[in-house]
Tab-separated table of C-alpha atoms in Angstrom:
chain	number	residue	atom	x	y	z
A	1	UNK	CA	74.665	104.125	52.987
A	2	UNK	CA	73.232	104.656	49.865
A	3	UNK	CA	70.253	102.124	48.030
A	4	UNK	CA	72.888	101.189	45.700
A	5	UNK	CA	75.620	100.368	48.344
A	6	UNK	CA	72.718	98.391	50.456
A	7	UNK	CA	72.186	96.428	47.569
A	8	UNK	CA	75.497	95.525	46.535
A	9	UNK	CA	75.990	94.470	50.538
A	10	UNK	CA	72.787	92.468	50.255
A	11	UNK	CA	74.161	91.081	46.726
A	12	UNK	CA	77.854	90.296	49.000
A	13	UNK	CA	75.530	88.583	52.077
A	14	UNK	CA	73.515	86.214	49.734
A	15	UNK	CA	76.729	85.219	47.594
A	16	UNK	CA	78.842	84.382	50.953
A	17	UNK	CA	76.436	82.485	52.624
A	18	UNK	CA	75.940	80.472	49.356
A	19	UNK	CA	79.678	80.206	49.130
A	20	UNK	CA	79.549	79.254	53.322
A	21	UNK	CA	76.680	76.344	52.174
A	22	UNK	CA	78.708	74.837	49.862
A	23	UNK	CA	82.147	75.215	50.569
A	24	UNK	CA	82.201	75.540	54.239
A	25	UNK	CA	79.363	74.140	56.209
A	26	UNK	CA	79.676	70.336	55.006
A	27	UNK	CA	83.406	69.718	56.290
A	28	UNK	CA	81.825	70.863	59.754
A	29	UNK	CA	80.813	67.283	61.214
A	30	UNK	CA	84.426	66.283	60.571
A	31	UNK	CA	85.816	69.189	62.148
A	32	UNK	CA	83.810	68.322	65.222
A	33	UNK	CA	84.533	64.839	65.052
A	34	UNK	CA	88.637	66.201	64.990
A	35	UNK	CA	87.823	68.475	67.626
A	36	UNK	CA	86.507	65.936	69.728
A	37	UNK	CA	89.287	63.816	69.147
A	38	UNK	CA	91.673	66.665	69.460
A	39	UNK	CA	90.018	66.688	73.230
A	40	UNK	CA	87.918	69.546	73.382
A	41	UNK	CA	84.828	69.482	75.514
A	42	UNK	CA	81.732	70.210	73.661
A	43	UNK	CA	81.029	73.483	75.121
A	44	UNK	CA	84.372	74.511	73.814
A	45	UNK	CA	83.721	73.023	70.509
A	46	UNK	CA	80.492	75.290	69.935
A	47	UNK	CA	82.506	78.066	70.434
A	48	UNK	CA	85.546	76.952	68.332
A	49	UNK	CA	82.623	76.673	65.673
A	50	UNK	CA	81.012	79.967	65.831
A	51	UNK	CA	84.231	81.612	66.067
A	52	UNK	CA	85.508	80.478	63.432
A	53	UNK	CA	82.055	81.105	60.945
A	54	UNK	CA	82.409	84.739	62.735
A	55	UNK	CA	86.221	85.141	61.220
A	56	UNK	CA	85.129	83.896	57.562
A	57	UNK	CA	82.460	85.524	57.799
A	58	UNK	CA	84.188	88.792	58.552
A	59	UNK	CA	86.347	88.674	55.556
A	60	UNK	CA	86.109	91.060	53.401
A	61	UNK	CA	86.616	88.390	50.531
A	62	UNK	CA	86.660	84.833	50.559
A	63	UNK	CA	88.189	84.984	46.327
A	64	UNK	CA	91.904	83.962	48.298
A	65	UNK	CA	90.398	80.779	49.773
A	66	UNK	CA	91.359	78.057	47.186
A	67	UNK	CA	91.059	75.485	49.493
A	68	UNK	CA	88.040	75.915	52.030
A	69	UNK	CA	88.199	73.077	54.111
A	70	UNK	CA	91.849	73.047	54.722
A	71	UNK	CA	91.573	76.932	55.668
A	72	UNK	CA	88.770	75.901	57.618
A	73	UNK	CA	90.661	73.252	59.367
A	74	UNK	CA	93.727	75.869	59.981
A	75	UNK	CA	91.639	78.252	61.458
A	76	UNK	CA	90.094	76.029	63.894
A	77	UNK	CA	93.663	75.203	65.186
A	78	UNK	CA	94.653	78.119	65.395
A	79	UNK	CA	92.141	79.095	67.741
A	80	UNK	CA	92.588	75.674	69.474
A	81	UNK	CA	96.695	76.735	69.927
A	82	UNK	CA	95.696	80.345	71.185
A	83	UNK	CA	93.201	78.871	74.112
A	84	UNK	CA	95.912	76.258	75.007
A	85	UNK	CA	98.089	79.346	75.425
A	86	UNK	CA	95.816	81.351	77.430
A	87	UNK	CA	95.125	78.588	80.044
A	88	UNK	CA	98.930	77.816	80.250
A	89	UNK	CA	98.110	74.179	79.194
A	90	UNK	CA	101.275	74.006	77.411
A	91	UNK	CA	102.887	70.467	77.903
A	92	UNK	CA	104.582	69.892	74.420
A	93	UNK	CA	102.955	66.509	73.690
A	94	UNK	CA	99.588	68.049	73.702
A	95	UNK	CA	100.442	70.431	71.388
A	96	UNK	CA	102.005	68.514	69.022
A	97	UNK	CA	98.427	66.432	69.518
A	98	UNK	CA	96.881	69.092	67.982
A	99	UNK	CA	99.581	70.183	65.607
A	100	UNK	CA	98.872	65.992	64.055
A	101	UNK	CA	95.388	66.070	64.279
A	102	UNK	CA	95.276	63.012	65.521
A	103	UNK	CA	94.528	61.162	69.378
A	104	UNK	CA	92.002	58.923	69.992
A	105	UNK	CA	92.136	58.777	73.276
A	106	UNK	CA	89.801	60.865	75.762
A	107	UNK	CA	91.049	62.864	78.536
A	108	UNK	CA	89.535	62.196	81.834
A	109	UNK	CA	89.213	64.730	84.675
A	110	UNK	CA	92.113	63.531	86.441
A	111	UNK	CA	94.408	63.696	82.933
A	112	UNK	CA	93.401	67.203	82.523
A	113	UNK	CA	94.007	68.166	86.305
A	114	UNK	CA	97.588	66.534	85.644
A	115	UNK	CA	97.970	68.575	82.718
A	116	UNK	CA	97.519	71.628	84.119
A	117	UNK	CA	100.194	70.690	87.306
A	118	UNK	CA	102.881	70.043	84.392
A	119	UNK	CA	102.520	73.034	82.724
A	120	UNK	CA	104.709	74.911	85.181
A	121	UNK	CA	107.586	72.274	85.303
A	122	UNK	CA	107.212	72.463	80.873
A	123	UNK	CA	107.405	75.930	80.834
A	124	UNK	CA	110.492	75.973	83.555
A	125	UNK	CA	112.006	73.542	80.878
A	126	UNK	CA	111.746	75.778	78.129
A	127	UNK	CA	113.001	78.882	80.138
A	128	UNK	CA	116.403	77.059	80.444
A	129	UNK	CA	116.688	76.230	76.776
A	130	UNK	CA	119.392	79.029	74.927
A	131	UNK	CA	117.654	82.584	73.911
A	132	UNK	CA	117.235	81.651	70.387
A	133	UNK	CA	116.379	77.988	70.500
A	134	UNK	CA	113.816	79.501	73.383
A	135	UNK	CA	112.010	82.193	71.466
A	136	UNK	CA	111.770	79.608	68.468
A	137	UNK	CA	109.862	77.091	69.975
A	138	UNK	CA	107.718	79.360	72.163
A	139	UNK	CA	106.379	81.365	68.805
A	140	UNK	CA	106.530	77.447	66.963
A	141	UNK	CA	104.595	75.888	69.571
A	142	UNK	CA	103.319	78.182	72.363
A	143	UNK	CA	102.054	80.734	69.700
A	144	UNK	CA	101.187	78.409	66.644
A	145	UNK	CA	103.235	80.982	64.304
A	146	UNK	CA	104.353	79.081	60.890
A	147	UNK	CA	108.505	78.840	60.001
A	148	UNK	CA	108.017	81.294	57.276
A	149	UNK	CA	106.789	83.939	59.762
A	150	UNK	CA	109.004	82.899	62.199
A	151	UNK	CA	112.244	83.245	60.023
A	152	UNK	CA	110.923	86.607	58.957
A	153	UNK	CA	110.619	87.809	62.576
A	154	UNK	CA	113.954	86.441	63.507
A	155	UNK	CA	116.328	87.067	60.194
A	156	UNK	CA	116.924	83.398	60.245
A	157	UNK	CA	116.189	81.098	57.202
A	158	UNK	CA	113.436	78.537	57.375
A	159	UNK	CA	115.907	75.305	57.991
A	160	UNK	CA	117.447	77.431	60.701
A	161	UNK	CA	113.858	77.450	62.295
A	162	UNK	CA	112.962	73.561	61.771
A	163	UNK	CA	116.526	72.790	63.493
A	164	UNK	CA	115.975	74.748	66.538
A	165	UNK	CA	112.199	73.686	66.957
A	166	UNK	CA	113.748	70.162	66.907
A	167	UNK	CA	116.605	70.776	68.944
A	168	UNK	CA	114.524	72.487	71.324
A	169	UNK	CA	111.743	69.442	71.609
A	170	UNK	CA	114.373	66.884	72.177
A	171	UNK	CA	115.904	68.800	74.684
A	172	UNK	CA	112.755	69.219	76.487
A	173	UNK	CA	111.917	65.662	76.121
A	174	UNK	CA	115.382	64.749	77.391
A	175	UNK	CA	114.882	67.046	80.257
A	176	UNK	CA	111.258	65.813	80.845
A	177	UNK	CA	112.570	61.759	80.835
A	178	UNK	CA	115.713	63.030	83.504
A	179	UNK	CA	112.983	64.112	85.706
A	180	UNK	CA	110.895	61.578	85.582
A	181	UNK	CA	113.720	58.928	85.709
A	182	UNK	CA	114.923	61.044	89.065
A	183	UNK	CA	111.653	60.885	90.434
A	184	UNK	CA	110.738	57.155	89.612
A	185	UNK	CA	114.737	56.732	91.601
A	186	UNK	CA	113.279	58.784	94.973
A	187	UNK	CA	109.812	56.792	94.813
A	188	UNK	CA	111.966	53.506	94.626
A	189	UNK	CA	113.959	54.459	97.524
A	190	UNK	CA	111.551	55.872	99.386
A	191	UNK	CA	109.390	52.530	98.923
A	192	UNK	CA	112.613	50.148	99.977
A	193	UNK	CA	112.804	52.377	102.902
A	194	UNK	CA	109.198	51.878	104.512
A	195	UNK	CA	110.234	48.277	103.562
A	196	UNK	CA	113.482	47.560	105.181
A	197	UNK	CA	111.730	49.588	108.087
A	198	UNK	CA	109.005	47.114	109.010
Protein backbone atom coordinates (compact mmCIF):
# COMPACT_ATOMS: atom_id res chain seq x y z
CA UNK A 1 0.00 0.00 0.00
CA UNK A 2 1.33 3.08 -0.92
CA UNK A 3 1.75 6.49 1.69
CA UNK A 4 -0.89 8.00 -0.31
CA UNK A 5 -3.38 5.02 -0.19
CA UNK A 6 -2.52 4.71 3.81
CA UNK A 7 -3.54 8.08 4.11
CA UNK A 8 -6.62 8.20 2.27
CA UNK A 9 -7.58 4.82 4.50
CA UNK A 10 -6.59 6.75 7.61
CA UNK A 11 -8.64 9.89 6.10
CA UNK A 12 -11.82 6.90 5.47
CA UNK A 13 -11.19 5.47 9.38
CA UNK A 14 -11.38 8.97 11.09
CA UNK A 15 -14.47 10.14 8.86
CA UNK A 16 -16.50 6.72 9.69
CA UNK A 17 -15.97 6.63 13.14
CA UNK A 18 -17.06 10.34 13.28
CA UNK A 19 -19.99 9.40 11.14
CA UNK A 20 -20.43 6.02 13.75
CA UNK A 21 -20.32 8.90 16.87
CA UNK A 22 -22.90 10.77 15.61
CA UNK A 23 -25.15 8.90 13.64
CA UNK A 24 -24.86 5.51 15.06
CA UNK A 25 -23.67 5.13 18.57
CA UNK A 26 -26.51 7.31 20.36
CA UNK A 27 -29.64 5.15 19.14
CA UNK A 28 -27.60 2.22 20.90
CA UNK A 29 -29.24 2.38 24.54
CA UNK A 30 -32.59 2.09 22.76
CA UNK A 31 -31.60 -0.69 20.73
CA UNK A 32 -30.63 -2.49 23.89
CA UNK A 33 -33.52 -1.47 25.70
CA UNK A 34 -35.62 -3.19 22.33
CA UNK A 35 -33.41 -5.99 22.50
CA UNK A 36 -34.10 -6.62 25.93
CA UNK A 37 -37.60 -6.34 25.42
CA UNK A 38 -37.41 -8.31 22.25
CA UNK A 39 -36.07 -11.13 24.94
CA UNK A 40 -32.59 -11.49 24.36
CA UNK A 41 -30.30 -12.35 27.20
CA UNK A 42 -27.58 -9.92 27.72
CA UNK A 43 -24.81 -12.03 26.63
CA UNK A 44 -26.61 -12.29 23.36
CA UNK A 45 -27.23 -8.66 23.23
CA UNK A 46 -23.34 -7.82 23.39
CA UNK A 47 -22.92 -9.80 20.57
CA UNK A 48 -25.97 -8.57 18.55
CA UNK A 49 -24.09 -5.16 19.26
CA UNK A 50 -20.67 -5.82 18.11
CA UNK A 51 -21.91 -7.61 15.21
CA UNK A 52 -23.69 -5.32 14.01
CA UNK A 53 -20.80 -2.18 14.51
CA UNK A 54 -18.55 -5.04 12.70
CA UNK A 55 -21.12 -5.07 9.48
CA UNK A 56 -21.26 -1.06 9.29
CA UNK A 57 -18.19 -0.91 9.90
CA UNK A 58 -17.23 -3.19 7.05
CA UNK A 59 -18.98 -1.19 4.48
CA UNK A 60 -17.25 0.05 2.06
CA UNK A 61 -19.51 3.28 2.23
CA UNK A 62 -21.95 4.37 4.57
CA UNK A 63 -23.09 7.59 1.64
CA UNK A 64 -26.46 4.95 1.01
CA UNK A 65 -27.47 5.14 4.68
CA UNK A 66 -30.09 8.00 4.74
CA UNK A 67 -31.55 6.86 7.68
CA UNK A 68 -28.96 5.45 10.34
CA UNK A 69 -30.95 4.45 13.07
CA UNK A 70 -33.63 2.72 11.21
CA UNK A 71 -30.77 0.74 9.22
CA UNK A 72 -29.35 0.24 12.46
CA UNK A 73 -32.49 -1.09 13.89
CA UNK A 74 -32.95 -3.47 10.61
CA UNK A 75 -29.76 -4.86 10.94
CA UNK A 76 -30.07 -5.81 14.44
CA UNK A 77 -33.21 -7.87 13.46
CA UNK A 78 -31.96 -9.31 11.03
CA UNK A 79 -29.39 -10.88 12.95
CA UNK A 80 -31.98 -11.48 15.74
CA UNK A 81 -34.27 -13.57 12.80
CA UNK A 82 -31.06 -15.51 11.57
CA UNK A 83 -30.14 -16.83 15.36
CA UNK A 84 -33.88 -17.68 15.90
CA UNK A 85 -33.37 -19.75 12.74
CA UNK A 86 -30.29 -21.42 13.68
CA UNK A 87 -31.58 -22.65 17.11
CA UNK A 88 -34.89 -23.83 15.46
CA UNK A 89 -36.78 -21.46 17.88
CA UNK A 90 -39.28 -20.86 15.30
CA UNK A 91 -42.85 -20.70 16.91
CA UNK A 92 -44.58 -17.97 14.70
CA UNK A 93 -45.69 -15.71 17.58
CA UNK A 94 -42.18 -15.11 18.57
CA UNK A 95 -41.26 -14.09 15.42
CA UNK A 96 -43.77 -11.88 14.69
CA UNK A 97 -42.53 -10.49 18.42
CA UNK A 98 -39.64 -9.47 16.88
CA UNK A 99 -40.95 -8.58 13.47
CA UNK A 100 -43.31 -5.64 15.96
CA UNK A 101 -40.69 -4.72 18.08
CA UNK A 102 -42.65 -4.82 20.74
CA UNK A 103 -43.24 -7.42 24.17
CA UNK A 104 -42.88 -6.43 27.44
CA UNK A 105 -42.99 -9.34 28.95
CA UNK A 106 -39.79 -11.46 30.08
CA UNK A 107 -39.27 -14.97 29.28
CA UNK A 108 -38.52 -17.20 32.12
CA UNK A 109 -36.49 -20.43 31.92
CA UNK A 110 -39.38 -22.57 31.80
CA UNK A 111 -41.06 -20.25 28.73
CA UNK A 112 -37.95 -20.67 26.82
CA UNK A 113 -37.64 -24.54 27.54
CA UNK A 114 -41.40 -24.60 26.19
CA UNK A 115 -40.38 -22.77 23.28
CA UNK A 116 -37.94 -24.84 22.16
CA UNK A 117 -40.45 -28.25 22.65
CA UNK A 118 -42.95 -26.33 20.15
CA UNK A 119 -40.70 -25.68 17.62
CA UNK A 120 -40.97 -29.18 16.20
CA UNK A 121 -44.87 -29.39 16.29
CA UNK A 122 -44.59 -25.39 14.37
CA UNK A 123 -42.39 -26.52 11.94
CA UNK A 124 -44.55 -29.96 11.32
CA UNK A 125 -47.38 -27.30 10.81
CA UNK A 126 -45.76 -25.48 8.23
CA UNK A 127 -44.52 -28.67 6.34
CA UNK A 128 -48.25 -29.47 5.67
CA UNK A 129 -49.12 -26.04 4.38
CA UNK A 130 -49.27 -26.16 0.08
CA UNK A 131 -45.61 -25.82 -1.71
CA UNK A 132 -46.03 -22.25 -2.45
CA UNK A 133 -47.88 -20.91 0.54
CA UNK A 134 -44.89 -23.12 2.37
CA UNK A 135 -41.79 -21.68 0.79
CA UNK A 136 -43.45 -18.11 1.28
CA UNK A 137 -43.71 -18.03 4.77
CA UNK A 138 -40.53 -19.99 5.53
CA UNK A 139 -38.29 -17.21 3.47
CA UNK A 140 -41.10 -14.37 5.14
CA UNK A 141 -40.66 -15.56 8.51
CA UNK A 142 -38.09 -18.36 9.02
CA UNK A 143 -35.51 -16.39 6.86
CA UNK A 144 -36.53 -12.64 7.53
CA UNK A 145 -36.36 -12.05 3.54
CA UNK A 146 -38.57 -8.77 2.58
CA UNK A 147 -41.81 -9.26 -0.13
CA UNK A 148 -39.86 -7.46 -2.70
CA UNK A 149 -37.10 -10.11 -2.60
CA UNK A 150 -39.36 -12.67 -2.11
CA UNK A 151 -41.57 -11.90 -5.26
CA UNK A 152 -38.35 -11.59 -7.19
CA UNK A 153 -37.21 -15.10 -6.16
CA UNK A 154 -40.57 -16.58 -6.81
CA UNK A 155 -41.98 -14.61 -10.14
CA UNK A 156 -44.90 -13.68 -8.04
CA UNK A 157 -46.01 -10.00 -7.46
CA UNK A 158 -45.71 -8.44 -4.05
CA UNK A 159 -49.70 -8.77 -3.09
CA UNK A 160 -49.32 -12.36 -4.18
CA UNK A 161 -46.62 -12.61 -1.34
CA UNK A 162 -48.61 -10.62 1.54
CA UNK A 163 -51.70 -13.07 0.72
CA UNK A 164 -49.89 -16.22 1.13
CA UNK A 165 -47.82 -15.02 4.27
CA UNK A 166 -51.35 -14.36 5.66
CA UNK A 167 -52.97 -17.30 4.49
CA UNK A 168 -50.22 -19.29 5.67
CA UNK A 169 -50.23 -17.66 9.47
CA UNK A 170 -53.88 -18.21 9.87
CA UNK A 171 -53.64 -21.55 8.83
CA UNK A 172 -50.99 -22.26 11.24
CA UNK A 173 -52.79 -20.53 13.93
CA UNK A 174 -55.92 -22.50 13.06
CA UNK A 175 -53.92 -25.62 13.13
CA UNK A 176 -52.07 -24.57 16.37
CA UNK A 177 -55.78 -23.70 18.28
CA UNK A 178 -57.16 -27.51 16.78
CA UNK A 179 -54.35 -28.92 18.69
CA UNK A 180 -54.54 -27.32 21.55
CA UNK A 181 -58.41 -27.51 21.69
CA UNK A 182 -57.76 -31.57 21.10
CA UNK A 183 -55.43 -31.67 23.77
CA UNK A 184 -57.30 -29.45 26.41
CA UNK A 185 -60.48 -32.39 25.23
CA UNK A 186 -57.92 -35.57 26.27
CA UNK A 187 -56.72 -33.66 29.57
CA UNK A 188 -60.54 -33.15 30.39
CA UNK A 189 -61.28 -36.69 29.89
CA UNK A 190 -58.50 -38.00 31.23
CA UNK A 191 -59.18 -35.82 34.52
CA UNK A 192 -63.14 -37.06 34.67
CA UNK A 193 -61.69 -40.43 34.41
CA UNK A 194 -59.33 -40.53 37.61
CA UNK A 195 -62.56 -38.88 38.95
CA UNK A 196 -65.38 -41.15 38.24
CA UNK A 197 -62.64 -43.81 39.26
CA UNK A 198 -62.29 -42.95 42.94
Amino acid sequence: MTQGEVINALARRRMLAAWMAREIVPHEAGMRAWLARARVSAEDIDELMQEAYCQIVSLPSVDHITAPRAYFMASLRHMMLRRIRRAQVVAIDAIEQVENWRDESIVSPEDEAGSRITCQRVMAIIAGLPERCRRVVELRKIEGWSQKDIAAHLGMSEKAVEKQVWVGVRAIRAAWANAEAQSAQRMDQAERGVGGGR
